[in-house]
């Protein structure tokens, strides 16, 4: 697909034409990754963060947020719930928290791999290559790190650097791939300052990077952050700003499927937040094949407030599990079993 075609779809507003896009993405999803919906149990292990990303409620400057870090026992209890529910993967996610020391994560990964059949995905921000290496050696299978936007000027504006460290997520994603991780990345749709051209570039970058997992969700403004309180990283002419809507997010999901047919693509919690009734289903019908049920203990959930009014915030793991199961089956699909890793495309001989 050319850049012009991607751009034309992003700007398309005719419902009949969009129906064709949804249909193409859904058929390709079925052909390439099947009807099973893989469940990745999400455990938000710490909300401490040293970064100041201009969109995220966990940013260091948000002094109103009560901070927590789960104990190993709490994390292992949530991991055991994932096993009980029949999930194939757990995702350990956190702010960029140096308090989560390399050796502690190494030990946790070893424990999960030796005590359960689960695949382990880490999403702990921009960590050091030697940390990625140690965790991979301990058995971690996948790493998620969204590049958020492929526009370097916009990226720099919304990701203030740490004094001693320049952010280069693209370089880190390459390191992760070289270490043998399945690599996941993605972007937010509708971040202030995002143009249609830059979103088209992001989508084409997914294809060039041959990502194993692609997460796209709408930007949701958090009032305690610069981007949620009206600050604009750059002025765009009228009509150039990508809207942070459910429909635009679905266009990005469908195009990601067309560009990366075998990738694992979640229908995200952010989409379910912006469209509480049917958001999950919209994503799953328009190219997605993964959901991420939340296993974080209820007492910590409200404090993992990356944006306000997050879906499922007061539900416990049982309720999340049951709700997603029903939604998957109502679509005529079924929960996937096993780790649900990336399907490799056979190389031509
Ligand atoms: N700290 C790790 C990192 O940055 O990769 C993982 C946790 S971070 C909270 C996970 C993702 O949340 C980010 O990659 C970002 O895309 C998303 N996120 C943060 N703030 C958001 C917002 N206001 N609206 C939508 N998504 C947001
Ligand atoms: Fe921290 Fe990740 Fe939020 Fe940035 S997006 S402030 S690194 S939790």
Tab-separated table of C-alpha atoms and ligand atoms in Angstrom:
chain	number	residue	atom	x	y	z
A	1	UNK	CA	0.000	0.000	0.000
A	2	UNK	CA	1.413	3.397	-0.936
A	3	UNK	CA	1.616	6.429	1.346
A	4	UNK	CA	-1.028	8.135	-0.805
A	5	UNK	CA	-3.413	5.190	-0.294
A	6	UNK	CA	-2.849	5.149	3.470
A	7	UNK	CA	-3.448	8.910	3.607
A	8	UNK	CA	-6.620	8.624	1.523
A	9	UNK	CA	-8.028	5.994	3.930
A	10	UNK	CA	-7.145	8.116	6.970
A	11	UNK	CA	-9.073	11.023	5.425
A	12	UNK	CA	-11.977	8.860	4.191
A	13	UNK	CA	-15.339	9.726	5.729
A	14	UNK	CA	-17.827	7.964	3.430
A	15	UNK	CA	-19.457	5.204	5.563
A	16	UNK	CA	-19.883	2.896	2.548
A	17	UNK	CA	-16.165	3.149	1.661
A	18	UNK	CA	-15.168	2.681	5.308
A	19	UNK	CA	-17.301	-0.450	5.470
A	20	UNK	CA	-15.099	-1.817	2.685
A	21	UNK	CA	-11.971	-1.017	4.717
A	22	UNK	CA	-13.371	-2.755	7.824
A	23	UNK	CA	-14.347	-5.794	5.707
A	24	UNK	CA	-10.921	-6.060	4.040
A	25	UNK	CA	-9.128	-5.845	7.400
A	26	UNK	CA	-11.448	-8.381	9.027
A	27	UNK	CA	-11.095	-10.905	6.177
A	28	UNK	CA	-7.309	-10.573	6.201
A	29	UNK	CA	-7.241	-10.962	9.999
A	30	UNK	CA	-9.254	-14.162	9.717
A	31	UNK	CA	-7.055	-15.534	6.906
A	32	UNK	CA	-3.711	-14.686	8.522
A	33	UNK	CA	-4.206	-15.051	12.300
A	34	UNK	CA	-7.556	-16.824	12.560
A	35	UNK	CA	-10.641	-16.328	14.715
A	36	UNK	CA	-9.050	-17.025	18.112
A	37	UNK	CA	-8.692	-13.929	20.291
A	38	UNK	CA	-5.539	-14.123	22.405
A	39	UNK	CA	-5.736	-12.839	25.967
A	40	UNK	CA	-2.688	-11.164	27.485
A	41	UNK	CA	-3.162	-10.746	31.239
A	42	UNK	CA	-2.003	-7.224	32.137
A	43	UNK	CA	-0.350	-6.660	35.538
A	44	UNK	CA	0.485	-3.009	36.230
A	45	UNK	CA	3.335	-3.705	38.637
A	46	UNK	CA	4.404	-0.127	39.496
A	47	UNK	CA	3.189	3.394	38.744
A	48	UNK	CA	6.454	5.090	39.743
A	49	UNK	CA	8.013	6.860	36.768
A	50	UNK	CA	11.049	9.080	36.278
A	51	UNK	CA	9.904	10.397	32.890
A	52	UNK	CA	7.841	13.448	32.040
A	53	UNK	CA	5.972	12.336	28.892
A	54	UNK	CA	3.626	15.249	28.227
A	55	UNK	CA	0.501	13.081	27.791
A	56	UNK	CA	0.704	10.564	30.630
A	57	UNK	CA	-0.760	10.775	34.121
A	58	UNK	CA	2.106	8.711	35.585
A	59	UNK	CA	4.666	11.414	34.678
A	60	UNK	CA	7.045	12.284	37.509
A	61	UNK	CA	5.656	15.801	37.947
A	62	UNK	CA	2.169	14.527	38.815
A	63	UNK	CA	2.567	14.851	42.563
A	64	UNK	CA	-1.161	14.225	43.170
A	65	UNK	CA	-0.862	10.553	42.194
A	66	UNK	CA	-0.413	8.061	45.050
A	67	UNK	CA	2.456	5.796	44.001
A	68	UNK	CA	2.696	2.006	44.481
A	69	UNK	CA	5.006	-0.864	43.598
A	70	UNK	CA	3.619	-4.412	43.837
A	71	UNK	CA	5.486	-7.055	45.850
A	72	UNK	CA	6.725	-10.282	44.235
A	73	UNK	CA	4.035	-12.216	46.091
A	74	UNK	CA	1.304	-9.914	44.775
A	75	UNK	CA	2.658	-10.224	41.235
A	76	UNK	CA	2.894	-14.021	41.458
A	77	UNK	CA	-0.693	-14.207	42.774
A	78	UNK	CA	-1.870	-12.288	39.683
A	79	UNK	CA	0.282	-14.539	37.457
A	80	UNK	CA	-1.386	-17.618	38.964
A	81	UNK	CA	-4.780	-16.072	38.180
A	82	UNK	CA	-3.698	-15.799	34.529
A	83	UNK	CA	-2.908	-19.514	34.547
A	84	UNK	CA	-6.276	-20.291	36.164
A	85	UNK	CA	-8.128	-18.298	33.505
A	86	UNK	CA	-6.286	-20.169	30.732
A	87	UNK	CA	-4.385	-17.140	29.401
A	88	UNK	CA	-1.207	-17.766	27.440
A	89	UNK	CA	0.704	-14.620	28.371
A	90	UNK	CA	1.213	-12.133	31.159
A	91	UNK	CA	2.329	-8.579	30.506
A	92	UNK	CA	4.292	-6.930	33.323
A	93	UNK	CA	3.868	-3.203	32.744
A	94	UNK	CA	5.084	-0.191	34.718
A	95	UNK	CA	6.209	3.385	34.531
A	96	UNK	CA	9.929	3.821	33.899
A	97	UNK	CA	10.823	2.874	37.448
A	98	UNK	CA	14.483	2.432	38.431
A	99	UNK	CA	13.130	1.006	41.718
A	100	UNK	CA	12.296	-2.098	39.663
A	101	UNK	CA	15.922	-3.239	39.728
A	102	UNK	CA	17.361	-5.405	36.997
A	103	UNK	CA	17.898	-8.400	39.301
A	104	UNK	CA	14.400	-8.259	40.731
A	105	UNK	CA	12.818	-8.415	37.261
A	106	UNK	CA	15.273	-11.166	36.257
A	107	UNK	CA	14.187	-13.207	39.288
A	108	UNK	CA	10.503	-12.636	38.583
A	109	UNK	CA	10.819	-13.669	34.941
A	110	UNK	CA	12.720	-16.841	35.976
A	111	UNK	CA	10.029	-17.657	38.522
A	112	UNK	CA	7.161	-17.187	36.078
A	113	UNK	CA	8.930	-19.265	33.414
A	114	UNK	CA	9.754	-22.090	35.835
A	115	UNK	CA	6.421	-22.199	37.678
A	116	UNK	CA	3.979	-21.615	34.783
A	117	UNK	CA	3.632	-22.291	31.045
A	118	UNK	CA	3.088	-18.576	30.319
A	119	UNK	CA	4.842	-16.376	27.797
A	120	UNK	CA	6.215	-13.262	29.512
A	121	UNK	CA	5.903	-9.818	27.994
A	122	UNK	CA	7.660	-6.868	29.607
A	123	UNK	CA	6.676	-3.220	29.154
A	124	UNK	CA	8.902	-1.274	31.519
A	125	UNK	CA	9.891	1.706	29.377
A	126	UNK	CA	13.325	2.696	28.095
A	127	UNK	CA	15.716	0.513	30.060
A	128	UNK	CA	19.419	-0.255	29.490
A	129	UNK	CA	20.444	-2.784	26.803
A	130	UNK	CA	22.139	-4.925	29.488
A	131	UNK	CA	18.830	-5.085	31.364
A	132	UNK	CA	16.986	-6.169	28.207
A	133	UNK	CA	19.717	-8.786	27.724
A	134	UNK	CA	19.482	-10.170	31.286
A	135	UNK	CA	15.681	-10.397	31.121
A	136	UNK	CA	15.797	-12.131	27.751
A	137	UNK	CA	18.330	-14.640	29.125
A	138	UNK	CA	15.990	-15.248	32.064
A	139	UNK	CA	13.279	-16.220	29.575
A	140	UNK	CA	11.283	-13.056	28.760
A	141	UNK	CA	9.628	-13.578	25.391
A	142	UNK	CA	8.344	-10.177	24.321
A	143	UNK	CA	8.839	-6.474	24.954
A	144	UNK	CA	6.378	-3.655	24.332
A	145	UNK	CA	7.634	-0.117	23.776
A	146	UNK	CA	5.497	2.222	21.704
A	147	UNK	CA	7.430	4.780	19.654
A	148	UNK	CA	4.287	6.985	19.960
A	149	UNK	CA	5.070	9.007	16.819
A	150	UNK	CA	7.654	8.585	14.062
A	151	UNK	CA	7.848	12.371	13.683
A	152	UNK	CA	11.163	13.246	15.412
A	153	UNK	CA	10.213	16.878	16.058
A	154	UNK	CA	6.884	15.947	17.692
A	155	UNK	CA	8.518	13.080	19.617
A	156	UNK	CA	11.145	15.415	21.077
A	157	UNK	CA	8.492	17.954	22.131
A	158	UNK	CA	6.313	15.453	24.001
A	159	UNK	CA	9.141	13.354	25.503
A	160	UNK	CA	11.442	15.622	27.516
A	161	UNK	CA	14.819	13.871	27.824
A	162	UNK	CA	16.336	12.853	31.120
A	163	UNK	CA	19.467	14.958	31.846
A	164	UNK	CA	21.857	12.087	31.110
A	165	UNK	CA	19.847	10.107	28.555
A	166	UNK	CA	18.536	10.933	25.056
A	167	UNK	CA	15.334	9.074	24.128
A	168	UNK	CA	15.742	6.929	21.026
A	169	UNK	CA	12.952	4.375	21.084
A	170	UNK	CA	13.562	3.302	17.473
A	171	UNK	CA	17.147	2.319	18.379
A	172	UNK	CA	15.946	0.434	21.472
A	173	UNK	CA	13.370	-1.469	19.396
A	174	UNK	CA	16.213	-2.624	17.124
A	175	UNK	CA	18.231	-3.782	20.151
A	176	UNK	CA	15.201	-5.747	21.420
A	177	UNK	CA	14.770	-7.439	18.023
A	178	UNK	CA	18.482	-8.370	17.913
A	179	UNK	CA	18.178	-9.948	21.383
A	180	UNK	CA	15.445	-12.240	20.067
A	181	UNK	CA	12.417	-10.652	21.714
A	182	UNK	CA	9.112	-10.542	19.865
A	183	UNK	CA	8.867	-6.784	19.548
A	184	UNK	CA	5.723	-4.733	20.065
A	185	UNK	CA	5.327	-1.057	19.409
A	186	UNK	CA	2.680	1.408	18.384
A	187	UNK	CA	1.356	4.929	18.592
A	188	UNK	CA	-1.403	7.040	20.051
A	189	UNK	CA	-3.955	8.300	17.559
A	190	UNK	CA	-4.736	12.010	17.786
A	191	UNK	CA	-1.904	13.259	19.997
A	192	UNK	CA	-1.963	17.064	19.773
A	193	UNK	CA	0.388	18.063	16.953
A	194	UNK	CA	-0.091	14.796	15.001
A	195	UNK	CA	-0.803	15.367	11.303
A	196	UNK	CA	-2.408	12.912	8.874
A	197	UNK	CA	0.954	12.716	7.107
A	198	UNK	CA	2.773	11.745	10.293
A	199	UNK	CA	0.177	9.080	11.204
A	200	UNK	CA	0.493	7.630	7.677
A	201	UNK	CA	4.265	7.561	8.193
A	202	UNK	CA	3.801	5.755	11.548
A	203	UNK	CA	1.657	3.065	9.900
A	204	UNK	CA	4.165	2.515	7.098
A	205	UNK	CA	6.934	2.351	9.719
A	206	UNK	CA	5.126	-0.620	11.369
A	207	UNK	CA	5.561	-2.478	8.085
A	208	UNK	CA	9.220	-1.552	7.586
A	209	UNK	CA	10.027	-2.485	11.174
A	210	UNK	CA	8.304	-5.890	10.791
A	211	UNK	CA	6.750	-5.548	14.245
A	212	UNK	CA	5.383	-8.669	15.932
A	213	UNK	CA	2.790	-6.709	17.922
A	214	UNK	CA	1.176	-3.368	17.132
A	215	UNK	CA	-0.754	-1.354	19.717
A	216	UNK	CA	-2.724	1.676	18.600
A	217	UNK	CA	-5.131	3.506	20.873
A	218	UNK	CA	-6.695	6.956	20.978
A	219	UNK	CA	-4.969	9.755	22.886
A	220	UNK	CA	-7.075	10.540	25.973
A	221	UNK	CA	-6.375	13.892	27.642
A	222	UNK	CA	-5.299	13.800	31.297
A	223	UNK	CA	-5.905	17.181	32.986
A	224	UNK	CA	-2.756	16.822	35.121
A	225	UNK	CA	-0.481	16.805	32.053
A	226	UNK	CA	0.649	19.502	29.613
A	227	UNK	CA	-1.132	17.861	26.653
A	228	UNK	CA	-4.310	17.412	28.681
A	229	UNK	CA	-4.461	21.016	29.807
A	230	UNK	CA	-4.473	22.729	26.445
A	231	UNK	CA	-0.759	23.066	25.693
A	232	UNK	CA	-0.066	22.426	21.980
A	233	UNK	CA	3.369	21.159	20.938
A	234	UNK	CA	2.985	22.991	17.612
A	235	UNK	CA	0.294	24.908	15.788
A	236	UNK	CA	-1.276	23.026	12.886
A	237	UNK	CA	-3.359	24.550	10.117
A	238	UNK	CA	-7.105	23.865	10.288
A	239	UNK	CA	-7.970	20.278	9.351
A	240	UNK	CA	-4.403	19.014	9.717
A	241	UNK	CA	-4.747	17.667	13.290
A	242	UNK	CA	-5.699	13.964	13.484
A	243	UNK	CA	-8.804	13.652	15.697
A	244	UNK	CA	-8.529	11.308	18.697
A	245	UNK	CA	-11.733	9.423	17.876
A	246	UNK	CA	-12.803	5.795	17.947
A	247	UNK	CA	-13.318	5.850	14.179
A	248	UNK	CA	-9.828	7.213	13.486
A	249	UNK	CA	-8.365	4.593	15.842
A	250	UNK	CA	-10.239	1.867	13.948
A	251	UNK	CA	-8.856	3.188	10.655
A	252	UNK	CA	-5.348	2.888	12.153
A	253	UNK	CA	-6.081	-0.678	13.384
A	254	UNK	CA	-7.495	-1.739	9.994
A	255	UNK	CA	-4.571	-0.208	8.086
A	256	UNK	CA	-2.071	-1.798	10.494
A	257	UNK	CA	-3.675	-5.175	9.689
A	258	UNK	CA	-3.485	-4.544	5.919
A	259	UNK	CA	0.160	-3.492	6.185
A	260	UNK	CA	1.216	-6.191	8.695
A	261	UNK	CA	-1.086	-9.191	8.059
A	262	UNK	CA	0.422	-11.586	10.638
A	263	UNK	CA	1.029	-9.146	13.494
A	264	UNK	CA	-0.764	-9.481	16.815
A	265	UNK	CA	-2.943	-6.393	17.205
A	266	UNK	CA	-4.897	-5.629	20.411
A	267	UNK	CA	-8.265	-3.978	20.678
A	268	UNK	CA	-7.053	-1.607	23.377
A	269	UNK	CA	-8.471	-0.480	26.724
A	270	UNK	CA	-8.146	3.117	25.491
A	271	UNK	CA	-10.543	2.295	22.637
A	272	UNK	CA	-12.936	0.684	25.161
A	273	UNK	CA	-12.635	3.835	27.295
A	274	UNK	CA	-13.557	6.223	24.489
A	275	UNK	CA	-16.363	3.878	23.286
A	276	UNK	CA	-17.487	1.970	26.421
A	277	UNK	CA	-20.340	-0.025	24.867
A	278	UNK	CA	-18.764	-1.388	21.717
A	279	UNK	CA	-15.125	-0.244	21.639
A	280	UNK	CA	-13.601	-3.710	22.167
A	281	UNK	CA	-15.872	-5.209	19.499
A	282	UNK	CA	-15.132	-2.388	17.034
A	283	UNK	CA	-11.424	-3.132	17.254
A	284	UNK	CA	-11.896	-6.911	17.026
A	285	UNK	CA	-14.141	-6.526	13.948
A	286	UNK	CA	-11.750	-4.183	12.191
A	287	UNK	CA	-8.453	-6.039	12.300
A	288	UNK	CA	-7.567	-6.777	15.942
A	289	UNK	CA	-7.023	-10.288	17.359
A	290	UNK	CA	-5.850	-9.655	20.946
A	291	UNK	CA	-7.328	-8.280	24.182
A	292	UNK	CA	-5.546	-7.447	27.439
A	293	UNK	CA	-7.695	-8.343	30.455
A	294	UNK	CA	-6.554	-6.493	33.561
A	295	UNK	CA	-5.160	-8.610	36.424
A	296	UNK	CA	-3.906	-5.710	38.554
A	297	UNK	CA	-5.326	-5.956	42.100
A	298	UNK	CA	-8.317	-3.619	42.390
A	299	UNK	CA	-6.675	-1.567	45.182
A	300	UNK	CA	-3.958	-0.401	42.741
A	301	UNK	CA	-5.998	0.071	39.585
A	302	UNK	CA	-7.172	3.646	40.151
A	303	UNK	CA	-3.569	4.729	40.789
A	304	UNK	CA	-2.429	3.455	37.368
A	305	UNK	CA	-4.152	6.483	35.936
A	306	UNK	CA	-2.445	7.108	32.604
A	307	UNK	CA	-5.678	8.849	31.546
A	308	UNK	CA	-8.959	9.452	33.422
A	309	UNK	CA	-12.033	7.175	33.432
A	310	UNK	CA	-10.094	4.129	32.259
A	311	UNK	CA	-12.369	1.216	31.343
A	312	UNK	CA	-12.634	-1.630	33.901
A	313	UNK	CA	-11.083	0.467	36.680
A	314	UNK	CA	-13.293	-0.897	39.451
A	315	UNK	CA	-13.702	-4.461	38.172
A	316	UNK	CA	-11.698	-7.283	39.660
A	317	UNK	CA	-9.850	-9.846	37.545
A	318	UNK	CA	-12.803	-12.289	37.578
A	319	UNK	CA	-15.197	-9.628	36.285
A	320	UNK	CA	-12.761	-8.494	33.539
A	321	UNK	CA	-12.202	-12.094	32.517
A	322	UNK	CA	-15.930	-12.894	32.332
A	323	UNK	CA	-16.812	-9.675	30.502
A	324	UNK	CA	-14.149	-10.144	27.811
A	325	UNK	CA	-14.979	-13.817	27.405
A	326	UNK	CA	-18.642	-12.978	26.750
A	327	UNK	CA	-17.740	-10.224	24.305
A	328	UNK	CA	-15.380	-12.522	22.368
A	329	UNK	CA	-17.957	-15.329	22.099
A	330	UNK	CA	-20.763	-12.925	21.131
A	331	UNK	CA	-18.702	-12.087	18.031
A	332	UNK	CA	-18.695	-15.783	17.036
A	333	UNK	CA	-14.991	-15.968	17.963
A	334	UNK	CA	-13.302	-17.852	20.792
A	335	UNK	CA	-10.503	-17.298	23.336
A	336	UNK	CA	-7.101	-18.414	22.057
A	337	UNK	CA	-5.096	-21.028	23.924
A	338	UNK	CA	-1.315	-21.192	24.340
A	339	UNK	CA	1.102	-18.290	24.156
A	340	UNK	CA	-0.258	-16.963	20.833
A	341	UNK	CA	3.099	-15.790	19.548
A	342	UNK	CA	3.690	-14.234	16.176
A	343	UNK	CA	3.020	-16.469	13.211
A	344	UNK	CA	6.217	-16.519	11.182
A	345	UNK	CA	5.825	-16.174	7.428
A	346	UNK	CA	7.604	-19.093	5.739
A	347	UNK	CA	10.605	-17.775	3.838
A	348	UNK	CA	10.637	-18.406	0.095
A	349	UNK	CA	13.109	-21.092	-0.926
B	1	LIG	N1	6.219	3.262	30.860
B	1	LIG	C1	6.101	2.351	29.785
B	1	LIG	C2	6.193	3.058	28.467
B	1	LIG	O1	6.096	4.282	28.421
B	1	LIG	O2	6.361	2.349	27.469
B	1	LIG	C3	4.846	1.516	29.822
B	1	LIG	C4	3.651	2.130	30.456
B	1	LIG	S1	2.910	3.462	29.532
B	1	LIG	C5	1.687	4.003	30.650
B	1	LIG	C6	1.981	2.537	28.310
B	1	LIG	C7	1.367	3.352	27.204
B	1	LIG	O3	0.299	4.161	27.716
B	1	LIG	C8	2.237	4.338	26.497
B	1	LIG	O4	3.039	3.733	25.528
B	1	LIG	C9	1.214	5.312	25.886
B	1	LIG	O5	0.993	5.050	24.507
B	1	LIG	C10	-0.062	5.040	26.677
B	1	LIG	N2	-0.568	6.297	27.230
B	1	LIG	C11	0.013	7.082	28.138
B	1	LIG	N3	-0.732	8.197	28.338
B	1	LIG	C12	-1.802	8.101	27.528
B	1	LIG	C13	-2.923	8.950	27.248
B	1	LIG	N4	-3.066	10.127	27.854
B	1	LIG	N5	-3.838	8.531	26.335
B	1	LIG	C14	-3.692	7.337	25.726
B	1	LIG	N6	-2.654	6.506	25.933
B	1	LIG	C15	-1.717	6.882	26.822
B	2	LIG	FE1	6.266	7.092	32.304
B	2	LIG	FE2	5.517	5.445	30.290
B	2	LIG	FE3	3.889	7.379	31.217
B	2	LIG	FE4	6.059	8.080	29.847
B	2	LIG	S1	4.292	6.883	29.062
B	2	LIG	S2	5.345	9.031	31.754
B	2	LIG	S3	7.508	6.509	30.497
B	2	LIG	S4	4.592	5.604	32.297
